[in-house]
């Protein structure tokens, strides 16, 4: 499988190179040259398979040329062995139409583990093949950071530098990052918002000298391998609810547009997806873009759903590219316009390409609270605020009653227990797998959110290329 950049001028690469590179050299994001097609027969054949076996079948076409099916199976087996549920991503029924797909049974309690546990395995495999070293630099609104750190802590050929916006992640999120004291793990709290942190990371990747000197790589959802791993659970859930014989709708609490883009990929591969509901909090750039074609950056408002407090959604570029007819040169120009004015209109082709599959909703804190209470009253489920945004959007989307609607439950309620307690009066206990999180020592640096400060810090600690 070959991969092309959304901005049309970076070289096309194989899966191994795309995994290690993250961002393309022209500033774009990698996508498969064409979508692998699964027939109804192929989808029917997934019935009854384990999560790992489903993952192997769904991902095999994407890794072709870089991994054999046996190698892929070994990596998936290792990646999903650390999940606390046999089904890895179990479905829970709420009422006659609504289901939650629980994606939070991994080591750090959010759906990011599903992709990052695999990415950690892929990195190790590819780096040992090449005898190379990698410096991972990432920005996190909370969950990517802990999941990435857990996935690479202690690995010899990797250093990880993780930037988080100071004071804007929950105490559980912060401790899950800062109490990992492995020598290859470096946490940095920066003054500013998540978007500021992400802009710093982007600037480092756009600095060719810095990037090649330290062999930088990305673990945020601009990395294709992450999205690929997330495609699996759309198949896994849909098959259990009747695909390919019936279509399923999904509602996805959305920030960087990675998780919901994986649903789009599943639909492109032939999975019958009735609708993809993009659920945002009051940071609603994606809702405005999908509803009105207006992609303009607002001020970030801090909410009870910090992992969705985002105003620039990196992966949206992938949709604009694919739905808009895959014209990389034109998209590069459109994105340059956005980068200078912080606003753009979607083209008609982009809007039409998205309209047949996507719906969207903006959910405020009342809507979120009501969804948390409803889940508890209807089915005794204590859900996290992010999942509640998804559920609220699912319930107001007006999906035909004969179509099951699956809301992606992106975090364990205990990860955001203060917000859950405020909304429901119930304080969910931390599950045993996180251990003595609040007794452990923390270690992290505090830096101003400037390019100079952050790169100097990294340059002092990272391993330069030989
Ligand atoms: C990352 C995250 C999201 C947003 O996912 P994207 O792929 O960025 O759209 C939603 N909820 C939780 C709990 C998350 O950690």
Tab-separated table of C-alpha atoms and ligand atoms in Angstrom:
chain	number	residue	atom	x	y	z
A	1	UNK	CA	0.000	0.000	0.000
A	2	UNK	CA	1.267	3.453	-0.916
A	3	UNK	CA	0.349	6.647	0.865
A	4	UNK	CA	-0.010	10.159	-0.552
A	5	UNK	CA	0.073	13.566	1.123
A	6	UNK	CA	-3.040	15.759	1.293
A	7	UNK	CA	-0.903	18.656	0.024
A	8	UNK	CA	0.223	16.904	-3.111
A	9	UNK	CA	3.980	17.481	-3.153
A	10	UNK	CA	5.584	15.139	-0.583
A	11	UNK	CA	6.821	11.788	-1.915
A	12	UNK	CA	4.457	8.859	-1.761
A	13	UNK	CA	5.613	6.384	0.936
A	14	UNK	CA	4.936	2.866	2.182
A	15	UNK	CA	3.296	2.057	5.519
A	16	UNK	CA	6.548	1.736	7.498
A	17	UNK	CA	7.832	5.157	6.417
A	18	UNK	CA	4.461	6.804	6.948
A	19	UNK	CA	4.265	5.406	10.477
A	20	UNK	CA	7.692	6.724	11.406
A	21	UNK	CA	7.242	10.108	9.687
A	22	UNK	CA	3.864	11.229	11.052
A	23	UNK	CA	3.430	14.502	9.172
A	24	UNK	CA	4.343	14.659	5.460
A	25	UNK	CA	7.299	16.844	4.417
A	26	UNK	CA	4.995	19.298	2.581
A	27	UNK	CA	3.020	19.904	5.795
A	28	UNK	CA	0.203	17.592	4.677
A	29	UNK	CA	-1.162	14.365	6.142
A	30	UNK	CA	-0.799	10.918	4.648
A	31	UNK	CA	-3.698	8.889	3.287
A	32	UNK	CA	-3.785	5.591	1.388
A	33	UNK	CA	-3.540	6.080	-2.362
A	34	UNK	CA	-6.876	4.239	-2.664
A	35	UNK	CA	-9.332	2.662	-0.195
A	36	UNK	CA	-9.230	-1.113	0.193
A	37	UNK	CA	-12.685	-2.552	-0.584
A	38	UNK	CA	-14.471	-5.024	1.708
A	39	UNK	CA	-17.376	-6.840	0.050
A	40	UNK	CA	-20.506	-7.856	1.973
A	41	UNK	CA	-19.009	-11.353	1.991
A	42	UNK	CA	-15.746	-10.096	3.558
A	43	UNK	CA	-17.734	-8.271	6.249
A	44	UNK	CA	-19.963	-11.278	6.929
A	45	UNK	CA	-16.797	-13.328	7.470
A	46	UNK	CA	-15.887	-11.089	10.447
A	47	UNK	CA	-18.864	-12.411	12.459
A	48	UNK	CA	-17.748	-14.057	15.649
A	49	UNK	CA	-14.065	-13.206	15.296
A	50	UNK	CA	-12.120	-11.931	18.289
A	51	UNK	CA	-11.081	-8.289	18.412
A	52	UNK	CA	-7.487	-9.176	17.519
A	53	UNK	CA	-8.540	-11.301	14.552
A	54	UNK	CA	-10.919	-8.567	13.345
A	55	UNK	CA	-8.036	-6.107	13.635
A	56	UNK	CA	-5.781	-8.346	11.556
A	57	UNK	CA	-8.385	-8.716	8.782
A	58	UNK	CA	-9.264	-5.006	8.663
A	59	UNK	CA	-5.676	-3.712	8.764
A	60	UNK	CA	-3.914	-6.235	6.515
A	61	UNK	CA	-4.444	-4.235	3.288
A	62	UNK	CA	-3.071	-1.059	4.912
A	63	UNK	CA	0.220	-2.622	6.048
A	64	UNK	CA	0.843	-4.641	2.888
A	65	UNK	CA	4.487	-4.384	1.847
A	66	UNK	CA	5.661	-3.503	5.388
A	67	UNK	CA	4.351	-6.337	7.599
A	68	UNK	CA	3.224	-9.874	6.922
A	69	UNK	CA	-0.123	-10.941	8.296
A	70	UNK	CA	1.707	-13.055	10.893
A	71	UNK	CA	3.763	-10.068	12.057
A	72	UNK	CA	0.633	-7.919	12.230
A	73	UNK	CA	-1.113	-10.601	14.304
A	74	UNK	CA	1.807	-10.734	16.781
A	75	UNK	CA	1.789	-6.957	17.203
A	76	UNK	CA	-1.994	-6.821	17.665
A	77	UNK	CA	-1.896	-9.658	20.179
A	78	UNK	CA	0.719	-7.804	22.236
A	79	UNK	CA	-1.081	-4.445	21.917
A	80	UNK	CA	-4.488	-5.693	23.072
A	81	UNK	CA	-3.258	-8.065	25.784
A	82	UNK	CA	-3.193	-5.148	28.236
A	83	UNK	CA	-6.903	-4.368	27.914
A	84	UNK	CA	-9.001	-5.281	30.923
A	85	UNK	CA	-11.991	-6.610	28.926
A	86	UNK	CA	-11.954	-9.801	26.817
A	87	UNK	CA	-13.892	-8.043	24.050
A	88	UNK	CA	-11.350	-5.148	24.066
A	89	UNK	CA	-14.109	-2.728	22.927
A	90	UNK	CA	-17.419	-4.084	24.308
A	91	UNK	CA	-20.883	-2.783	23.381
A	92	UNK	CA	-23.374	-1.830	26.095
A	93	UNK	CA	-27.067	-1.385	25.338
A	94	UNK	CA	-28.869	1.693	26.697
A	95	UNK	CA	-32.353	1.352	25.190
A	96	UNK	CA	-34.048	-0.102	22.092
A	97	UNK	CA	-31.933	2.062	19.746
A	98	UNK	CA	-28.884	3.378	21.573
A	99	UNK	CA	-25.642	1.609	22.387
A	100	UNK	CA	-22.308	2.663	23.829
A	101	UNK	CA	-19.096	1.266	22.393
A	102	UNK	CA	-16.722	1.250	25.360
A	103	UNK	CA	-13.280	2.179	24.125
A	104	UNK	CA	-11.743	2.868	27.528
A	105	UNK	CA	-10.641	-0.552	28.780
A	106	UNK	CA	-6.955	0.092	28.041
A	107	UNK	CA	-4.253	1.032	30.562
A	108	UNK	CA	-4.898	4.814	30.628
A	109	UNK	CA	-8.724	4.788	30.575
A	110	UNK	CA	-9.386	6.522	27.251
A	111	UNK	CA	-9.870	5.352	23.668
A	112	UNK	CA	-6.407	6.629	22.699
A	113	UNK	CA	-4.982	3.369	24.086
A	114	UNK	CA	-6.612	1.368	21.293
A	115	UNK	CA	-4.417	3.080	18.714
A	116	UNK	CA	-1.346	3.935	20.761
A	117	UNK	CA	-0.726	0.499	22.237
A	118	UNK	CA	-0.464	-0.710	18.648
A	119	UNK	CA	1.614	2.275	17.557
A	120	UNK	CA	4.135	1.557	20.335
A	121	UNK	CA	4.501	-1.993	18.970
A	122	UNK	CA	4.848	-0.743	15.391
A	123	UNK	CA	7.529	1.785	16.342
A	124	UNK	CA	9.564	-0.822	18.154
A	125	UNK	CA	9.335	-3.287	15.277
A	126	UNK	CA	10.295	-0.744	12.620
A	127	UNK	CA	13.081	0.925	14.638
A	128	UNK	CA	14.774	-2.347	15.485
A	129	UNK	CA	14.681	-3.331	11.810
A	130	UNK	CA	16.541	-0.131	10.935
A	131	UNK	CA	18.574	0.213	14.097
A	132	UNK	CA	17.365	3.807	14.329
A	133	UNK	CA	16.286	6.159	17.123
A	134	UNK	CA	13.152	8.307	17.258
A	135	UNK	CA	12.177	11.455	19.148
A	136	UNK	CA	8.446	11.663	19.632
A	137	UNK	CA	7.145	15.164	20.151
A	138	UNK	CA	3.478	15.622	20.837
A	139	UNK	CA	0.871	17.967	22.197
A	140	UNK	CA	-1.959	16.634	24.293
A	141	UNK	CA	-5.231	17.929	25.616
A	142	UNK	CA	-4.864	15.127	28.138
A	143	UNK	CA	-5.537	11.639	26.831
A	144	UNK	CA	-3.070	11.254	23.963
A	145	UNK	CA	-0.208	12.117	26.276
A	146	UNK	CA	-0.860	9.456	28.876
A	147	UNK	CA	-1.671	6.804	26.281
A	148	UNK	CA	1.476	7.565	24.252
A	149	UNK	CA	3.687	7.634	27.320
A	150	UNK	CA	2.305	4.311	28.527
A	151	UNK	CA	2.901	2.827	25.082
A	152	UNK	CA	6.579	3.835	24.798
A	153	UNK	CA	7.864	4.205	28.397
A	154	UNK	CA	11.179	2.425	28.840
A	155	UNK	CA	11.670	1.673	25.117
A	156	UNK	CA	15.328	2.141	24.310
A	157	UNK	CA	15.095	3.562	20.805
A	158	UNK	CA	12.543	6.255	21.630
A	159	UNK	CA	12.505	9.510	23.589
A	160	UNK	CA	9.134	11.138	24.136
A	161	UNK	CA	8.496	14.838	24.842
A	162	UNK	CA	4.870	15.553	25.662
A	163	UNK	CA	3.492	19.101	25.883
A	164	UNK	CA	0.276	19.737	27.786
A	165	UNK	CA	-1.485	23.054	28.481
A	166	UNK	CA	-0.742	23.873	32.098
A	167	UNK	CA	-3.771	23.618	34.371
A	168	UNK	CA	-6.109	22.526	31.573
A	169	UNK	CA	-5.952	18.773	31.979
A	170	UNK	CA	-7.642	16.838	34.774
A	171	UNK	CA	-5.607	15.715	37.773
A	172	UNK	CA	-5.976	12.078	36.730
A	173	UNK	CA	-4.796	12.925	33.209
A	174	UNK	CA	-1.790	14.871	34.450
A	175	UNK	CA	-0.711	12.237	36.939
A	176	UNK	CA	-1.038	9.487	34.358
A	177	UNK	CA	1.679	11.329	32.417
A	178	UNK	CA	3.875	12.883	35.059
A	179	UNK	CA	4.195	9.881	37.376
A	180	UNK	CA	5.832	7.788	34.659
A	181	UNK	CA	9.460	8.318	35.648
A	182	UNK	CA	11.155	6.291	32.885
A	183	UNK	CA	14.296	8.074	31.609
A	184	UNK	CA	12.942	8.359	28.042
A	185	UNK	CA	9.777	10.211	29.170
A	186	UNK	CA	9.787	14.040	29.335
A	187	UNK	CA	6.648	15.962	30.304
A	188	UNK	CA	6.356	19.691	29.639
A	189	UNK	CA	3.554	21.933	30.918
A	190	UNK	CA	3.311	25.019	28.725
A	191	UNK	CA	1.528	28.299	29.355
A	192	UNK	CA	-1.369	28.464	26.886
A	193	UNK	CA	-4.115	26.332	25.358
A	194	UNK	CA	-3.952	22.962	23.635
A	195	UNK	CA	-4.044	24.746	20.261
A	196	UNK	CA	-0.937	26.743	21.312
A	197	UNK	CA	0.831	23.508	22.240
A	198	UNK	CA	-0.187	21.876	18.970
A	199	UNK	CA	1.020	24.908	16.994
A	200	UNK	CA	4.445	24.583	18.659
A	201	UNK	CA	4.654	20.933	17.694
A	202	UNK	CA	3.667	21.740	14.122
A	203	UNK	CA	6.349	24.428	13.978
A	204	UNK	CA	8.987	21.918	15.097
A	205	UNK	CA	7.933	19.504	12.371
A	206	UNK	CA	8.044	22.297	9.805
A	207	UNK	CA	11.610	23.112	10.830
A	208	UNK	CA	13.504	20.688	8.553
A	209	UNK	CA	16.810	20.968	10.464
A	210	UNK	CA	15.319	20.295	13.853
A	211	UNK	CA	13.135	17.523	12.491
A	212	UNK	CA	15.966	15.599	10.858
A	213	UNK	CA	18.527	16.266	13.589
A	214	UNK	CA	16.373	14.493	16.172
A	215	UNK	CA	14.398	12.253	13.814
A	216	UNK	CA	11.105	13.669	15.059
A	217	UNK	CA	7.945	11.651	14.854
A	218	UNK	CA	4.348	12.264	15.812
A	219	UNK	CA	1.947	10.274	17.925
A	220	UNK	CA	-1.040	12.565	17.681
A	221	UNK	CA	-3.779	11.599	15.300
A	222	UNK	CA	-1.959	13.118	12.331
A	223	UNK	CA	-0.158	9.745	12.390
A	224	UNK	CA	-1.960	7.506	9.902
A	225	UNK	CA	-1.299	4.311	11.873
A	226	UNK	CA	-3.457	5.619	14.699
A	227	UNK	CA	-6.438	6.227	12.480
A	228	UNK	CA	-5.972	2.824	10.896
A	229	UNK	CA	-6.155	1.123	14.299
A	230	UNK	CA	-9.388	2.983	15.054
A	231	UNK	CA	-11.110	1.787	11.889
A	232	UNK	CA	-11.180	-1.686	13.440
A	233	UNK	CA	-13.735	-0.993	16.153
A	234	UNK	CA	-16.273	0.411	13.700
A	235	UNK	CA	-16.203	-2.956	11.927
A	236	UNK	CA	-16.182	-4.889	15.185
A	237	UNK	CA	-19.246	-3.053	16.544
A	238	UNK	CA	-21.205	-2.902	13.281
A	239	UNK	CA	-20.812	-6.636	12.654
A	240	UNK	CA	-22.187	-7.379	16.115
A	241	UNK	CA	-25.254	-5.216	15.426
A	242	UNK	CA	-26.108	-6.750	12.076
A	243	UNK	CA	-23.715	-5.446	9.396
A	244	UNK	CA	-23.503	-6.007	6.482
A	245	UNK	CA	-27.253	-6.788	6.491
A	246	UNK	CA	-28.116	-3.535	8.197
A	247	UNK	CA	-26.544	-0.105	8.386
A	248	UNK	CA	-25.396	1.379	11.696
A	249	UNK	CA	-25.103	5.030	12.746
A	250	UNK	CA	-22.244	6.219	14.942
A	251	UNK	CA	-22.040	9.297	17.147
A	252	UNK	CA	-18.505	10.410	17.925
A	253	UNK	CA	-17.371	12.966	20.512
A	254	UNK	CA	-14.937	14.916	18.385
A	255	UNK	CA	-11.914	17.142	18.859
A	256	UNK	CA	-9.161	16.639	16.325
A	257	UNK	CA	-11.473	14.745	13.929
A	258	UNK	CA	-9.347	11.589	14.146
A	259	UNK	CA	-11.795	9.155	15.674
A	260	UNK	CA	-14.689	10.139	13.431
A	261	UNK	CA	-12.438	10.157	10.373
A	262	UNK	CA	-11.696	6.494	11.111
A	263	UNK	CA	-15.467	5.946	10.783
A	264	UNK	CA	-15.358	7.647	7.401
A	265	UNK	CA	-12.562	5.289	6.351
A	266	UNK	CA	-14.664	2.297	7.445
A	267	UNK	CA	-17.540	3.587	5.294
A	268	UNK	CA	-15.167	4.101	2.342
A	269	UNK	CA	-14.029	0.488	2.722
A	270	UNK	CA	-17.613	-0.713	2.350
A	271	UNK	CA	-18.951	-0.938	5.914
A	272	UNK	CA	-22.634	0.103	5.837
A	273	UNK	CA	-22.531	3.282	7.942
A	274	UNK	CA	-25.919	5.024	8.010
A	275	UNK	CA	-24.556	8.243	9.459
A	276	UNK	CA	-21.569	9.687	11.289
A	277	UNK	CA	-22.661	12.217	13.878
A	278	UNK	CA	-19.895	14.664	14.744
A	279	UNK	CA	-20.542	15.760	18.318
A	280	UNK	CA	-18.733	18.882	19.541
A	281	UNK	CA	-18.880	20.843	22.777
A	282	UNK	CA	-19.164	24.649	22.594
A	283	UNK	CA	-15.818	24.712	20.756
A	284	UNK	CA	-17.832	24.068	17.635
A	285	UNK	CA	-15.662	24.790	14.596
A	286	UNK	CA	-16.471	21.353	13.147
A	287	UNK	CA	-20.195	21.774	13.643
A	288	UNK	CA	-20.088	25.148	11.885
A	289	UNK	CA	-17.958	23.722	9.090
A	290	UNK	CA	-20.250	20.763	8.449
A	291	UNK	CA	-23.512	22.666	8.901
A	292	UNK	CA	-22.615	25.926	7.107
A	293	UNK	CA	-19.255	25.449	5.382
A	294	UNK	CA	-17.711	27.977	7.771
A	295	UNK	CA	-14.332	26.726	9.035
A	296	UNK	CA	-13.179	29.673	11.114
A	297	UNK	CA	-11.209	29.459	14.306
A	298	UNK	CA	-12.839	30.833	17.456
A	299	UNK	CA	-11.378	31.331	20.920
A	300	UNK	CA	-10.936	28.102	22.838
A	301	UNK	CA	-13.321	27.881	25.784
A	302	UNK	CA	-12.292	25.558	28.627
A	303	UNK	CA	-15.044	22.997	29.349
A	304	UNK	CA	-15.670	19.796	31.324
A	305	UNK	CA	-14.572	17.929	28.179
A	306	UNK	CA	-10.950	19.095	27.806
A	307	UNK	CA	-10.096	16.502	25.159
A	308	UNK	CA	-12.529	18.288	22.851
A	309	UNK	CA	-11.473	21.875	23.659
A	310	UNK	CA	-9.983	22.318	20.230
A	311	UNK	CA	-10.583	24.924	17.553
A	312	UNK	CA	-8.317	23.620	14.816
A	313	UNK	CA	-8.969	19.988	13.924
A	314	UNK	CA	-5.897	18.601	12.175
A	315	UNK	CA	-7.583	15.595	10.628
A	316	UNK	CA	-10.333	17.631	9.018
A	317	UNK	CA	-7.796	18.244	6.272
A	318	UNK	CA	-7.982	14.542	5.422
A	319	UNK	CA	-11.735	14.793	4.870
A	320	UNK	CA	-11.396	17.977	2.817
A	321	UNK	CA	-8.856	16.200	0.628
A	322	UNK	CA	-10.761	12.975	0.103
A	323	UNK	CA	-14.316	14.317	-0.035
A	324	UNK	CA	-13.233	17.293	-2.132
A	325	UNK	CA	-11.778	15.200	-4.979
A	326	UNK	CA	-8.147	14.642	-3.831
A	327	UNK	CA	-6.645	17.759	-5.414
A	328	UNK	CA	-3.509	18.207	-3.283
A	329	UNK	CA	-2.271	21.398	-4.924
A	330	UNK	CA	-5.622	23.156	-4.492
A	331	UNK	CA	-5.914	21.973	-0.891
A	332	UNK	CA	-2.374	23.182	-0.096
A	333	UNK	CA	-3.449	26.636	-1.232
A	334	UNK	CA	-6.708	26.516	0.710
A	335	UNK	CA	-4.812	25.455	3.872
A	336	UNK	CA	-2.222	28.226	3.393
A	337	UNK	CA	-5.138	30.669	3.244
A	338	UNK	CA	-6.528	29.223	6.462
A	339	UNK	CA	-3.146	29.355	8.178
A	340	UNK	CA	-2.829	33.088	7.476
A	341	UNK	CA	-6.439	34.247	8.061
A	342	UNK	CA	-7.588	31.510	10.502
A	343	UNK	CA	-10.765	31.143	8.449
A	344	UNK	CA	-11.909	29.475	5.242
A	345	UNK	CA	-15.025	28.399	3.382
A	346	UNK	CA	-15.451	24.790	2.324
A	347	UNK	CA	-15.776	24.346	-1.432
A	348	UNK	CA	-19.050	22.987	-2.811
A	349	UNK	CA	-17.312	19.731	-3.666
A	350	UNK	CA	-16.079	19.393	-0.086
A	351	UNK	CA	-19.506	20.140	1.346
A	352	UNK	CA	-21.278	17.740	-1.012
A	353	UNK	CA	-18.678	15.054	-0.393
A	354	UNK	CA	-19.275	15.281	3.371
A	355	UNK	CA	-23.038	15.864	3.360
A	356	UNK	CA	-24.218	12.363	2.472
A	357	UNK	CA	-22.518	10.774	5.479
A	358	UNK	CA	-21.982	13.377	8.193
A	359	UNK	CA	-24.340	15.123	10.562
A	360	UNK	CA	-23.184	17.322	13.425
A	361	UNK	CA	-24.335	18.816	16.701
A	362	UNK	CA	-23.019	21.301	19.241
A	363	UNK	CA	-23.765	20.255	22.802
A	364	UNK	CA	-23.458	22.687	25.719
A	365	UNK	CA	-22.908	21.788	29.350
A	366	UNK	CA	-26.649	21.417	30.097
A	367	UNK	CA	-27.026	18.984	27.210
A	368	UNK	CA	-24.014	17.068	28.470
A	369	UNK	CA	-25.356	16.866	32.026
A	370	UNK	CA	-28.773	15.722	30.853
A	371	UNK	CA	-27.218	12.936	28.787
A	372	UNK	CA	-25.198	11.740	31.786
A	373	UNK	CA	-28.346	11.628	33.889
A	374	UNK	CA	-30.316	9.899	31.149
A	375	UNK	CA	-27.685	7.154	30.758
A	376	UNK	CA	-27.853	6.561	34.478
A	377	UNK	CA	-31.667	6.548	34.664
A	378	UNK	CA	-32.196	4.502	31.492
A	379	UNK	CA	-29.503	1.878	31.958
A	380	UNK	CA	-27.629	2.472	35.206
A	381	UNK	CA	-24.549	3.581	33.261
A	382	UNK	CA	-22.188	6.188	34.722
A	383	UNK	CA	-20.614	7.781	31.647
A	384	UNK	CA	-17.856	10.338	31.222
A	385	UNK	CA	-18.530	13.912	29.986
A	386	UNK	CA	-17.014	13.318	26.509
A	387	UNK	CA	-19.139	10.235	25.947
A	388	UNK	CA	-22.127	12.258	27.193
A	389	UNK	CA	-21.581	14.877	24.480
A	390	UNK	CA	-21.683	12.048	21.957
A	391	UNK	CA	-24.792	10.529	23.492
A	392	UNK	CA	-26.620	13.859	23.578
A	393	UNK	CA	-25.860	14.363	19.883
A	394	UNK	CA	-26.940	10.791	19.118
A	395	UNK	CA	-30.292	11.272	20.822
A	396	UNK	CA	-31.108	14.519	19.054
A	397	UNK	CA	-29.957	13.398	15.597
A	398	UNK	CA	-33.341	11.998	14.562
A	399	UNK	CA	-31.963	8.719	13.226
A	400	UNK	CA	-34.725	6.377	11.978
A	401	UNK	CA	-35.797	4.044	14.806
A	402	UNK	CA	-34.859	0.910	12.849
A	403	UNK	CA	-31.181	1.965	12.707
A	404	UNK	CA	-29.024	1.242	15.758
A	405	UNK	CA	-27.043	4.252	16.954
A	406	UNK	CA	-23.690	3.551	18.575
A	407	UNK	CA	-22.103	6.307	20.661
A	408	UNK	CA	-18.370	5.968	21.084
A	409	UNK	CA	-17.587	6.043	24.818
A	410	UNK	CA	-14.173	7.626	24.637
A	411	UNK	CA	-13.154	7.753	28.294
A	412	UNK	CA	-13.785	5.951	31.570
A	413	UNK	CA	-15.971	8.035	33.898
A	414	UNK	CA	-13.281	7.927	36.606
A	415	UNK	CA	-10.865	9.830	34.388
A	416	UNK	CA	-13.152	12.879	34.741
A	417	UNK	CA	-14.635	12.065	38.107
A	418	UNK	CA	-14.944	15.684	39.309
A	419	UNK	CA	-17.112	16.594	36.331
A	420	UNK	CA	-19.095	13.378	36.678
A	421	UNK	CA	-19.696	14.084	40.329
A	422	UNK	CA	-20.843	17.643	39.577
A	423	UNK	CA	-23.324	16.379	37.001
A	424	UNK	CA	-24.663	13.271	38.696
A	425	UNK	CA	-23.719	13.397	42.360
A	426	UNK	CA	-21.886	10.069	41.916
A	427	UNK	CA	-18.096	9.890	42.181
A	428	UNK	CA	-16.869	6.950	40.077
A	429	UNK	CA	-13.971	5.047	41.689
A	430	UNK	CA	-10.697	4.610	39.815
A	431	UNK	CA	-10.443	1.064	38.450
A	432	UNK	CA	-7.738	-1.145	40.012
A	433	UNK	CA	-5.561	-1.124	36.888
A	434	UNK	CA	-4.400	2.456	37.516
A	435	UNK	CA	-3.037	1.472	40.934
A	436	UNK	CA	-1.750	4.061	43.386
A	437	UNK	CA	-1.817	6.990	40.949
A	438	UNK	CA	-2.273	9.625	43.650
A	439	UNK	CA	0.537	8.358	45.839
A	440	UNK	CA	3.215	8.430	43.128
A	441	UNK	CA	5.857	11.105	42.651
A	442	UNK	CA	5.347	13.544	39.721
A	443	UNK	CA	8.027	15.013	37.475
A	444	UNK	CA	7.559	17.646	34.766
A	445	UNK	CA	8.984	20.929	33.457
A	446	UNK	CA	7.043	24.191	33.186
A	447	UNK	CA	7.943	26.306	30.152
A	448	UNK	CA	6.580	29.394	28.399
A	449	UNK	CA	4.776	28.530	25.175
A	450	UNK	CA	7.511	29.785	22.873
A	451	UNK	CA	9.319	27.942	20.111
A	452	UNK	CA	12.725	28.939	21.494
A	453	UNK	CA	12.098	27.728	25.035
A	454	UNK	CA	10.640	24.390	24.019
A	455	UNK	CA	13.191	23.515	21.327
A	456	UNK	CA	16.075	24.427	23.629
A	457	UNK	CA	14.686	22.123	26.301
A	458	UNK	CA	14.298	19.258	23.844
A	459	UNK	CA	17.704	19.785	22.211
A	460	UNK	CA	19.394	19.422	25.596
A	461	UNK	CA	17.762	16.091	26.332
A	462	UNK	CA	17.032	14.308	23.051
A	463	UNK	CA	19.374	11.929	21.240
A	464	UNK	CA	20.610	13.503	17.999
A	465	UNK	CA	20.988	11.284	14.952
A	466	UNK	CA	24.405	9.701	14.501
B	1	LIG	C1	-9.077	12.551	22.115
B	1	LIG	C2	-10.424	12.460	22.719
B	1	LIG	C3	-11.565	12.854	22.010
B	1	LIG	C4	-11.494	13.474	20.638
B	1	LIG	O1	-11.040	12.551	19.667
B	1	LIG	P1	-10.485	13.094	18.264
B	1	LIG	O2	-9.947	11.889	17.595
B	1	LIG	O3	-9.443	14.113	18.590
B	1	LIG	O4	-11.646	13.703	17.559
B	1	LIG	C5	-12.811	12.670	22.615
B	1	LIG	N1	-12.915	12.165	23.858
B	1	LIG	C6	-11.846	11.777	24.570
B	1	LIG	C7	-12.036	11.237	25.944
B	1	LIG	C8	-10.570	11.903	24.021
B	1	LIG	O5	-9.502	11.512	24.734
